[in-house]
PDB file of C-alpha atoms in Angstrom:
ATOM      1  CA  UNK A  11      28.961  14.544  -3.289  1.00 71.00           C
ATOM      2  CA  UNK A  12      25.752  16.104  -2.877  1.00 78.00           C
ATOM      3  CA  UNK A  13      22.829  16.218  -0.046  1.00 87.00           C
ATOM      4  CA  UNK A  14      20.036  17.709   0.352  1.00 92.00           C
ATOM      5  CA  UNK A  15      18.520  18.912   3.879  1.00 94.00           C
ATOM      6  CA  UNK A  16      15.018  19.866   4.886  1.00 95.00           C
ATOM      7  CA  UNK A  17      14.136  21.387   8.234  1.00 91.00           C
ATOM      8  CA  UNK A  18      11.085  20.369  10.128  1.00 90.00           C
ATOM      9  CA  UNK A  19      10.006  16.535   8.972  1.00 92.00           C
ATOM     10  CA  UNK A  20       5.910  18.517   9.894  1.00 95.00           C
ATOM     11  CA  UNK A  21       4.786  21.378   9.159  1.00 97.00           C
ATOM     12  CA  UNK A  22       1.534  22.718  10.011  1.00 97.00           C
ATOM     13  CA  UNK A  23      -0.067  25.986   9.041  1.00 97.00           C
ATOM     14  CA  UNK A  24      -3.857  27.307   8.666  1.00 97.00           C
ATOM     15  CA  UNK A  25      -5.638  27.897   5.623  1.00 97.00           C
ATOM     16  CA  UNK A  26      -5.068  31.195   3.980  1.00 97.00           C
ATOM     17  CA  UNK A  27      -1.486  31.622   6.203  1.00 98.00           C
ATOM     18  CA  UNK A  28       1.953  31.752   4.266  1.00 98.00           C
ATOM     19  CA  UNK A  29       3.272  28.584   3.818  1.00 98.00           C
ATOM     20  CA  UNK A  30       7.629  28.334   3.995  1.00 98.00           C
ATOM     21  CA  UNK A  31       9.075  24.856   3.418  1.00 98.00           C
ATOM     22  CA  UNK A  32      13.151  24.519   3.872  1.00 97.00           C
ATOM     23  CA  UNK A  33      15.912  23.503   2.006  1.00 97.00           C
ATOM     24  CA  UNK A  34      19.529  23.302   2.405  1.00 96.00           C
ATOM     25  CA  UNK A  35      21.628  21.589  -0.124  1.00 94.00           C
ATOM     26  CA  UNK A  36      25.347  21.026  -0.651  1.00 90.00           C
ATOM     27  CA  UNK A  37      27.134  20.374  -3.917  1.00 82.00           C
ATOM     28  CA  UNK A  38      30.343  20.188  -5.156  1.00 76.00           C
ATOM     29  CA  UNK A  39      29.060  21.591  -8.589  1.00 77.00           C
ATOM     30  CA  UNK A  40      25.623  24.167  -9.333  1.00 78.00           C
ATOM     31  CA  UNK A  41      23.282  22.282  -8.782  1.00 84.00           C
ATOM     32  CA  UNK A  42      20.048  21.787 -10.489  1.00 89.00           C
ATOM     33  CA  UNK A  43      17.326  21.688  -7.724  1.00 93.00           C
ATOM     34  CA  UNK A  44      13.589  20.243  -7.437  1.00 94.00           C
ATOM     35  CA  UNK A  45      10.556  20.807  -5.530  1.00 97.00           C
ATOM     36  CA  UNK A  46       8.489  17.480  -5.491  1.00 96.00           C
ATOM     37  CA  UNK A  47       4.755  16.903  -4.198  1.00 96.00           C
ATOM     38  CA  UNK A  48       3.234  13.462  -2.917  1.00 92.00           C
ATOM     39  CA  UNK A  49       0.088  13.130  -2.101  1.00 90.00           C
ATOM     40  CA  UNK A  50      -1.015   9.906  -0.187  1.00 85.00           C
ATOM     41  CA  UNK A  51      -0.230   6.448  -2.135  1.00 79.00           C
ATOM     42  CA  UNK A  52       1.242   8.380  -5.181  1.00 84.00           C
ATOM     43  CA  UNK A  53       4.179   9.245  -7.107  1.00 85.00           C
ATOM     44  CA  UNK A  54       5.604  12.655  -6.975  1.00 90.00           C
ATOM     45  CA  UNK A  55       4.694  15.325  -8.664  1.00 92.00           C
ATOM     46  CA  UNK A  56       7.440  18.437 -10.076  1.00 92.00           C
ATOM     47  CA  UNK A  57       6.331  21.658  -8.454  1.00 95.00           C
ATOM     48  CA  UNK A  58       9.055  23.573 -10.139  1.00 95.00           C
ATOM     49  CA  UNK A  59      12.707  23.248 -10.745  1.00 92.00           C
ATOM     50  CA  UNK A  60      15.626  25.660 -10.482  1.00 92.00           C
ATOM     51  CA  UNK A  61      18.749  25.073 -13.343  1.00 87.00           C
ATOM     52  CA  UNK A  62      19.836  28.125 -14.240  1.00 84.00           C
ATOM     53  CA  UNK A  63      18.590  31.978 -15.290  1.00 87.00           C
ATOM     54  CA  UNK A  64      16.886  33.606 -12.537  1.00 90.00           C
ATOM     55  CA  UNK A  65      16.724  32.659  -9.026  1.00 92.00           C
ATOM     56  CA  UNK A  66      12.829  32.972  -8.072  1.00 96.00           C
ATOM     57  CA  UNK A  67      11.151  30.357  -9.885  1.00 96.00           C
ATOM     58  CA  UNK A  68       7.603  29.579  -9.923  1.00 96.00           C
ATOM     59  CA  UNK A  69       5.624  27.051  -9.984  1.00 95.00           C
ATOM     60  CA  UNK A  70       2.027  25.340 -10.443  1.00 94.00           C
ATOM     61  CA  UNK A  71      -0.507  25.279  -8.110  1.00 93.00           C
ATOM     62  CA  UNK A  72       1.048  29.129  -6.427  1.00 96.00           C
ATOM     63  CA  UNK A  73       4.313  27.685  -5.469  1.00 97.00           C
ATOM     64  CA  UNK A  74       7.838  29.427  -6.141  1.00 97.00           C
ATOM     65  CA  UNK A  75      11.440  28.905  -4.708  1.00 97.00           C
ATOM     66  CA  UNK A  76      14.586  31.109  -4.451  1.00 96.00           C
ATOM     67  CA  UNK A  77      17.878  29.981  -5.411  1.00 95.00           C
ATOM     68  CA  UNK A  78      20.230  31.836  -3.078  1.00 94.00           C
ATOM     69  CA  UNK A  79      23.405  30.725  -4.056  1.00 92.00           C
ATOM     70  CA  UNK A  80      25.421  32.412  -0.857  1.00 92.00           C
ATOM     71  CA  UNK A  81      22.679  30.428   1.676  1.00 93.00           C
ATOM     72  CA  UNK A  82      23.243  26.983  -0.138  1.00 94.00           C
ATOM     73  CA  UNK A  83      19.023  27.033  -0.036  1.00 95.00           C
ATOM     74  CA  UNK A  84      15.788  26.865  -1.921  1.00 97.00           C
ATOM     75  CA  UNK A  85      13.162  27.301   0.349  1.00 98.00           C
ATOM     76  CA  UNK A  86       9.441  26.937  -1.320  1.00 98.00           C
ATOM     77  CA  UNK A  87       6.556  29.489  -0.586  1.00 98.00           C
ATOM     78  CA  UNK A  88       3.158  30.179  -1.076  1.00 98.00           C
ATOM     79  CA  UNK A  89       1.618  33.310   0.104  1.00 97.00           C
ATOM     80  CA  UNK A  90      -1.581  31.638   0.819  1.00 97.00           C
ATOM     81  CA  UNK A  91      -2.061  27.908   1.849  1.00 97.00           C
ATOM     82  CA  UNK A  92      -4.953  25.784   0.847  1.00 96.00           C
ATOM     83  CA  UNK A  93      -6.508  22.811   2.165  1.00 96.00           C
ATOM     84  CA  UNK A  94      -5.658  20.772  -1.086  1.00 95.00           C
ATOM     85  CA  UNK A  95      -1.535  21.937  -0.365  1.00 97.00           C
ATOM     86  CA  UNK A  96      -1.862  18.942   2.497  1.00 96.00           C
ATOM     87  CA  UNK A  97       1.050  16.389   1.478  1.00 96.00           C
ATOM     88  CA  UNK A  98       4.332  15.491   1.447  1.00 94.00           C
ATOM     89  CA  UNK A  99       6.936  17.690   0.021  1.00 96.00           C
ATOM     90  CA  UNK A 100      10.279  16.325  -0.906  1.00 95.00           C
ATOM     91  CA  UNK A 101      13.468  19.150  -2.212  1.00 96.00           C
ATOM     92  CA  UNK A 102      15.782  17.476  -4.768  1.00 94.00           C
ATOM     93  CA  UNK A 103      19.226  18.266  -6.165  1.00 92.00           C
ATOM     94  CA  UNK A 104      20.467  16.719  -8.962  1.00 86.00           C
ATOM     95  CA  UNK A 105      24.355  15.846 -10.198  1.00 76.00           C
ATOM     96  CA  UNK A 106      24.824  15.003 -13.060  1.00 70.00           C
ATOM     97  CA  UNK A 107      26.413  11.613 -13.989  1.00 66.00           C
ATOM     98  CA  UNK A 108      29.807  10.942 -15.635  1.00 65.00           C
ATOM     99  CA  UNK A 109      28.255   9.430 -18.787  1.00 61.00           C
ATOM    100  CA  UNK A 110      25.822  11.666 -18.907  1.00 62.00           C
ATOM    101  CA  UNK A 111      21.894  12.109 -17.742  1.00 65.00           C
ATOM    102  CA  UNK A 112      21.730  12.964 -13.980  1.00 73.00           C
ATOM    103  CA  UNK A 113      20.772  11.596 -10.681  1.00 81.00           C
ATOM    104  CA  UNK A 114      18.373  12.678  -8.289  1.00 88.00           C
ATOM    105  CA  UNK A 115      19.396  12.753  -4.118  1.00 89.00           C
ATOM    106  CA  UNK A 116      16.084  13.753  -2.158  1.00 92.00           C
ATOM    107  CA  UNK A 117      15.791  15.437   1.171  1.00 93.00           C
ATOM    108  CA  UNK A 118      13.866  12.968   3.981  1.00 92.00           C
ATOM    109  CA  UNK A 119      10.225  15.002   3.173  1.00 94.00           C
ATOM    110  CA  UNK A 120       7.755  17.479   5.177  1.00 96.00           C
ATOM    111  CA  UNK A 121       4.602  17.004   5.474  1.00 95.00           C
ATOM    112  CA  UNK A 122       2.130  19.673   5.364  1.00 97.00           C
ATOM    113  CA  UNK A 123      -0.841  19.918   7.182  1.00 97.00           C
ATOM    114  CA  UNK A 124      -2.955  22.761   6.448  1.00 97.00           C
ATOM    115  CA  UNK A 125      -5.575  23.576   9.034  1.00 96.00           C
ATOM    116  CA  UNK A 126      -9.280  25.622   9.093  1.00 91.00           C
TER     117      UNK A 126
ATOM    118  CA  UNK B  14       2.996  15.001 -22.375  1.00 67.00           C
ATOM    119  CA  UNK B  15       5.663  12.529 -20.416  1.00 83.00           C
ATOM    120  CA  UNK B  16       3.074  10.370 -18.659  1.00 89.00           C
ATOM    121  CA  UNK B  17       4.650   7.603 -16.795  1.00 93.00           C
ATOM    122  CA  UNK B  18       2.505   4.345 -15.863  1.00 95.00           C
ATOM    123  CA  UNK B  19       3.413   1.446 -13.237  1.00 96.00           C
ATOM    124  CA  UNK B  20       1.587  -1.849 -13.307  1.00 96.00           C
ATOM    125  CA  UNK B  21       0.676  -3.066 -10.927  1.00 97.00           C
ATOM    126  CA  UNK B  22      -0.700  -0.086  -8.529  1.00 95.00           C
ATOM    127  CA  UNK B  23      -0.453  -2.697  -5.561  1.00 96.00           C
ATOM    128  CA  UNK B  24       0.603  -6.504  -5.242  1.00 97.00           C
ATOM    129  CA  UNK B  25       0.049  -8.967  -2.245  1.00 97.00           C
ATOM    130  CA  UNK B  26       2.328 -11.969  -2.641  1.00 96.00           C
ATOM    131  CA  UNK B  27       3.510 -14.745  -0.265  1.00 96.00           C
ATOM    132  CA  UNK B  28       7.048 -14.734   0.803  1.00 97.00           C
ATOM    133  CA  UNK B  29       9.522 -16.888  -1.724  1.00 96.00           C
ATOM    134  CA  UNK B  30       7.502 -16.178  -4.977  1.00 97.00           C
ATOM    135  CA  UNK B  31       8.626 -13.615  -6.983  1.00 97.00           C
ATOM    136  CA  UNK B  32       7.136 -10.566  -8.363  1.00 97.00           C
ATOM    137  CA  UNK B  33       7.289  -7.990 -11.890  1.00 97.00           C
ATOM    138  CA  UNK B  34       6.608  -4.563 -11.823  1.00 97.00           C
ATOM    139  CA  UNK B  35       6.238  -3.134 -15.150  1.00 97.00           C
ATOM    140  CA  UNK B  36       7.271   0.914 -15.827  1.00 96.00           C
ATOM    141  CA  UNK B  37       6.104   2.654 -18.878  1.00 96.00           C
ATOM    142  CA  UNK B  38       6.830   5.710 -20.479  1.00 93.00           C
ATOM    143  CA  UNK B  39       3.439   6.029 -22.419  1.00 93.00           C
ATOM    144  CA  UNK B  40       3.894   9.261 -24.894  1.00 90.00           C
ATOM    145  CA  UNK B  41       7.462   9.277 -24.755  1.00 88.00           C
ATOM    146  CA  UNK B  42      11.036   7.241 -25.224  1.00 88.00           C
ATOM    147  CA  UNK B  43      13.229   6.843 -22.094  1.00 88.00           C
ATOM    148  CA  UNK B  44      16.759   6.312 -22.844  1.00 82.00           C
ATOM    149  CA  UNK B  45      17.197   6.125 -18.736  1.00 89.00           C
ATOM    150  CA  UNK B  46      14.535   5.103 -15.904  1.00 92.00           C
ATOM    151  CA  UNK B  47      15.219   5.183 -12.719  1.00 94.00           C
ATOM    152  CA  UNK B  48      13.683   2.785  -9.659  1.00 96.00           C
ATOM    153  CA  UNK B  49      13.384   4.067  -6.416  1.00 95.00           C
ATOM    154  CA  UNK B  50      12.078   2.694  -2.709  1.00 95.00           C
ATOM    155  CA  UNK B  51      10.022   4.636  -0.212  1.00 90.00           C
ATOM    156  CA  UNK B  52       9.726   2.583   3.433  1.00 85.00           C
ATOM    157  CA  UNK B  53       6.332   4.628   5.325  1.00 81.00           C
ATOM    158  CA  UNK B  54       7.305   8.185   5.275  1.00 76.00           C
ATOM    159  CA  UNK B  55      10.392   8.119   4.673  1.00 82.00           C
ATOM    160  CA  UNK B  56      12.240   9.588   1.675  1.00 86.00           C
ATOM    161  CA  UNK B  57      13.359   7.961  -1.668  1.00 89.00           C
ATOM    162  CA  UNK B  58      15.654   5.696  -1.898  1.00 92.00           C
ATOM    163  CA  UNK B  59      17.103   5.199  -5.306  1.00 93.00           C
ATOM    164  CA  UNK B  60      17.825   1.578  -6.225  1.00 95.00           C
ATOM    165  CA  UNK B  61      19.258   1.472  -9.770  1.00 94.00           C
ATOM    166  CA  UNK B  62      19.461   3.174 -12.706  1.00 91.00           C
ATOM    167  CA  UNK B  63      18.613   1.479 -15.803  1.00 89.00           C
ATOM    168  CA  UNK B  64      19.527   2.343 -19.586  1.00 85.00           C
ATOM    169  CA  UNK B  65      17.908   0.758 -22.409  1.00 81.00           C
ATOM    170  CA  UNK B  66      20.046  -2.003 -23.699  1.00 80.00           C
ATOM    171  CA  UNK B  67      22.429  -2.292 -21.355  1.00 83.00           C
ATOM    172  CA  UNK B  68      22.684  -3.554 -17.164  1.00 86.00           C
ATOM    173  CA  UNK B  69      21.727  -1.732 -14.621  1.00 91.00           C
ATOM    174  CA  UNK B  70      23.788   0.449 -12.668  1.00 91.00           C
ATOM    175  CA  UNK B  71      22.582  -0.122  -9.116  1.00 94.00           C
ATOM    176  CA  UNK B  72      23.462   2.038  -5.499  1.00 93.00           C
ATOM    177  CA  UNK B  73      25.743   0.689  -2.667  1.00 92.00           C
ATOM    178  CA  UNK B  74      23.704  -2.072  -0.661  1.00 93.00           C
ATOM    179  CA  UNK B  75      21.054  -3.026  -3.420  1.00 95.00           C
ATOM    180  CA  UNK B  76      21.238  -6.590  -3.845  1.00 94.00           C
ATOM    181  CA  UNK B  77      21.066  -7.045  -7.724  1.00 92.00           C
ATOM    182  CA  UNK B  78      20.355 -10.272  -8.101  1.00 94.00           C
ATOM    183  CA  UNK B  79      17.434  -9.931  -5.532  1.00 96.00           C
ATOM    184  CA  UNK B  80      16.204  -6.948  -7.877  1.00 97.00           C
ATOM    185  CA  UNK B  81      16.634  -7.630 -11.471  1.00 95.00           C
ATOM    186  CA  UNK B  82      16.091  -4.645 -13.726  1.00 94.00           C
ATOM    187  CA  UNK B  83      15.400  -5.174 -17.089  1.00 91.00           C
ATOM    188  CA  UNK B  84      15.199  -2.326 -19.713  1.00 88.00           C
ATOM    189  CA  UNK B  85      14.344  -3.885 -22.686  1.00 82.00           C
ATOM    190  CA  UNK B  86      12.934  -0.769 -24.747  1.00 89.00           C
ATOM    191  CA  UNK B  87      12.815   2.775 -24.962  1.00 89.00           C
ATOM    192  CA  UNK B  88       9.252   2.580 -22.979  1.00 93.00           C
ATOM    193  CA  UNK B  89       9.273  -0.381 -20.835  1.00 94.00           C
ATOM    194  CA  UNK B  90      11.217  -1.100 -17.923  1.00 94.00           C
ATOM    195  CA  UNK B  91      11.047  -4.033 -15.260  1.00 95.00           C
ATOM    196  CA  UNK B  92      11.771  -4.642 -11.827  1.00 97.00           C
ATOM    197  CA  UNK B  93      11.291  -8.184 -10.587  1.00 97.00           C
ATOM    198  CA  UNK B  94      11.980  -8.550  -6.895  1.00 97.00           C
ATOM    199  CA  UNK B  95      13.475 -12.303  -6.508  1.00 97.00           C
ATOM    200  CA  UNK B  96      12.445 -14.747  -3.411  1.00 96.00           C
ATOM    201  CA  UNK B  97      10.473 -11.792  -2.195  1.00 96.00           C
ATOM    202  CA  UNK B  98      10.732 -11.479   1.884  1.00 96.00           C
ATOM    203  CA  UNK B  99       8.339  -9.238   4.456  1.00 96.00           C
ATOM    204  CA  UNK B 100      11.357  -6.736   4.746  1.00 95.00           C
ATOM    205  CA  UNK B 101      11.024  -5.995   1.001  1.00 96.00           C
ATOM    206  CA  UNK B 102       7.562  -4.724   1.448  1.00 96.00           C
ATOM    207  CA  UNK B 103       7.800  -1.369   0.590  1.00 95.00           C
ATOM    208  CA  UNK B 104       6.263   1.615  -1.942  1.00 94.00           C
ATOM    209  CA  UNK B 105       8.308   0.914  -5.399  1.00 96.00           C
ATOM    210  CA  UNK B 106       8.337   4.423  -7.567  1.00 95.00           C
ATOM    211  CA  UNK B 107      10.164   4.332 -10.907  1.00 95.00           C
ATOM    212  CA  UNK B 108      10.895   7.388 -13.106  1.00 94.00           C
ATOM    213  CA  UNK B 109      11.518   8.107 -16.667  1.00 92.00           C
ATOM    214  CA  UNK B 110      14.150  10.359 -18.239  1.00 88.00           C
ATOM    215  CA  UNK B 111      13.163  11.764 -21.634  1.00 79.00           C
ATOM    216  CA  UNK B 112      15.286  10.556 -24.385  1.00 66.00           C
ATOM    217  CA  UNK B 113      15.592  14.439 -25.574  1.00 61.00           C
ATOM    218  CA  UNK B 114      14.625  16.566 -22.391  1.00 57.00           C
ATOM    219  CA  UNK B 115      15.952  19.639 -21.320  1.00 60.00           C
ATOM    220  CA  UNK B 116      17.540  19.701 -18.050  1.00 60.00           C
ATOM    221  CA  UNK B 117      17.545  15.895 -17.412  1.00 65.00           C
ATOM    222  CA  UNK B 118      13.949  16.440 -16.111  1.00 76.00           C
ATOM    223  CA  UNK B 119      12.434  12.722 -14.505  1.00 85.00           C
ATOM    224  CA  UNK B 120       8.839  12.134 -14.573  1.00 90.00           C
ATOM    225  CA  UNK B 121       7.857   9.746 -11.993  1.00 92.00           C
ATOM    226  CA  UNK B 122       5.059   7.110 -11.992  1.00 94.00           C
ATOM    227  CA  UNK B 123       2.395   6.525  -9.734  1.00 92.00           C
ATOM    228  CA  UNK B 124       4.305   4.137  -7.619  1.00 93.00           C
ATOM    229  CA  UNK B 125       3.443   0.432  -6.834  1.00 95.00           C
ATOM    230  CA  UNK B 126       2.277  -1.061  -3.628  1.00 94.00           C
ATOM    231  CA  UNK B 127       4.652  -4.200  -2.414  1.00 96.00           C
ATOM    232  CA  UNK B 128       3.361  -6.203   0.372  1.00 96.00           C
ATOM    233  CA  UNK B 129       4.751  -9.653   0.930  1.00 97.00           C
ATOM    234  CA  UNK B 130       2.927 -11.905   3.668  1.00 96.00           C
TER     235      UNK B 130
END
C-alpha cells in the first residue's frame, strides 16, 4: 500500500520569501515520487520527479525536492516565490503495477498563495 | 513532445443523457491512459485504468457500467459517463503513459469540465 500526505491544505507566503511545500509518503517498496502543478481549470503539470540517483532534484520554473529516505519525505522548495507560483500543488508516489506500468496515489493538494 | 488533448474542455448536459469525453495522446502512442476525477479542490481521484485493446481495470467504488472506458487505439481513449446525474458533475482529467517512457512518466491533459443540470 502506498499514501501520500501533505501538510497544510494553504499555504501562503510573500513574493520574493522561500517557499516549503510538505510531503510525507509511505510505501511498502522505493517509491518513485512527483511534484504536480495546477493552475485554475487545468490539468497538472510535472514539476519534477524523484526515481532514483541523487536525492535533490530540480525542477522547472526554480523548484527542487529532497528525497530523504530516513524522513519518508519530499518536501518542494523554492528560494524565492513569485506571483505566477500561485496554484495548487499536488505530491505523488507511484507503485508500480503487477503487470507492469505504474499507478499514481496523490496527496489531497496545497494551494499557494503568494502575496506583494 | 507527449502532448495530451481532452475534448471537450467543458460540457453542460441534462441529467439522463449521456456524455463522451475523448483523450488523445497527440505526438505519441499510449499503451496505458489513465482517467481520473477531481470534486472542487479536492485531490485526484483515479477512476480506471485503461490499456489499449483490452477492458478497463477500474478502482473500488467506480461504477463501470456508469463509466465506460473505451481504448480503442494507441492515441485515443474514451470515457462516456452513462445516465449522467448532478452528483457526477465533476472536473474529468485523463493521462497518458508513453508506450516507451522511462520511469512510467504520465502526462496529463487539460481536464474536462462535467456539469449535469
Amino acid at each position: 500500500a502506498q499514501s501520500v500526505t501533505q501538510l497544510g491544505s494553504h499555504v501562503s507566503v510573500s513574493e520574493g520569501a522561500l517557499v516549503l511545500l510538505r510531503c510525507n509518503y509511505s510505501s511498502s517498496v522505493p517509491p518513485y515520487l512527483f511534484w504536480y502543478v495546477q493552475y485554475p481549470n487545468q490539468g497538472l503539470q510535472l514539476l519534477l520527479k524523484y526515481t532514483t540517483g541523487a536525492t535533490l532534484v530540480k525542477g522547472i520554473n526554480g523548484f527542487e525536492a529532497e528525497f530523504k529516505k530516513s524522513e519518508t519525505s519530499f518536501h518542494l522548495t523554492k528560494p524565492s516565490a513569485h506571483m505566477s507560483d500561485a496554484a495548487e500543488y499536488f505530491c505523488a508516489v507511484s507503485l508500480p503495477l503487477p503487470g507492469g506500468g505504474n499507478k499514481l496515489t496523490f496527496g489531497t493538494g496545497t494551494q499557494l498563495k503568494v502575496e506583494l | 513532445g507527449a502532448v495530451v488533448s481532452q475534448h471537450p474542455s467543458r460540457v453542460i448536459c441534462k441529467s439522463g443523457t449521456s456524455v463522451k469525453i475523448e483523450c488523445r495522446s497527440l505526438d505519441f502512442q499510449a499503451t496505458t491512459m489513465f482517467w481520473y476525477r477531481q470534486f472542487p479542490k479536492q485531490s485526484l481521484m483515479l477512476m480506471a485504468t485503461s490499456n489499449e485493446g483490452s477492458k478497463a481495470t477500474y478502482e473500488q467504488g467506480v461504477e463501470k457500467d456508469k463509466f465506460l472506458i473505451n481504448h480503442a487505439s494507441l492515441t485515443l481513449s474514451t470515457l462516456t459517463v452513462t445516465s449522467a446525474h448532478p452528483e457526477d458533475s465533476s472536473f474529468y482529467i485523463c493521462s497518458a503513459r508513453k508506450r516507451s517512457g522511462l520511469y512510467n512518466e504520465q502526462f496529463f491533459g487539460p481536464g474536462t469540465r462535467l456539469t449535469v443540470l
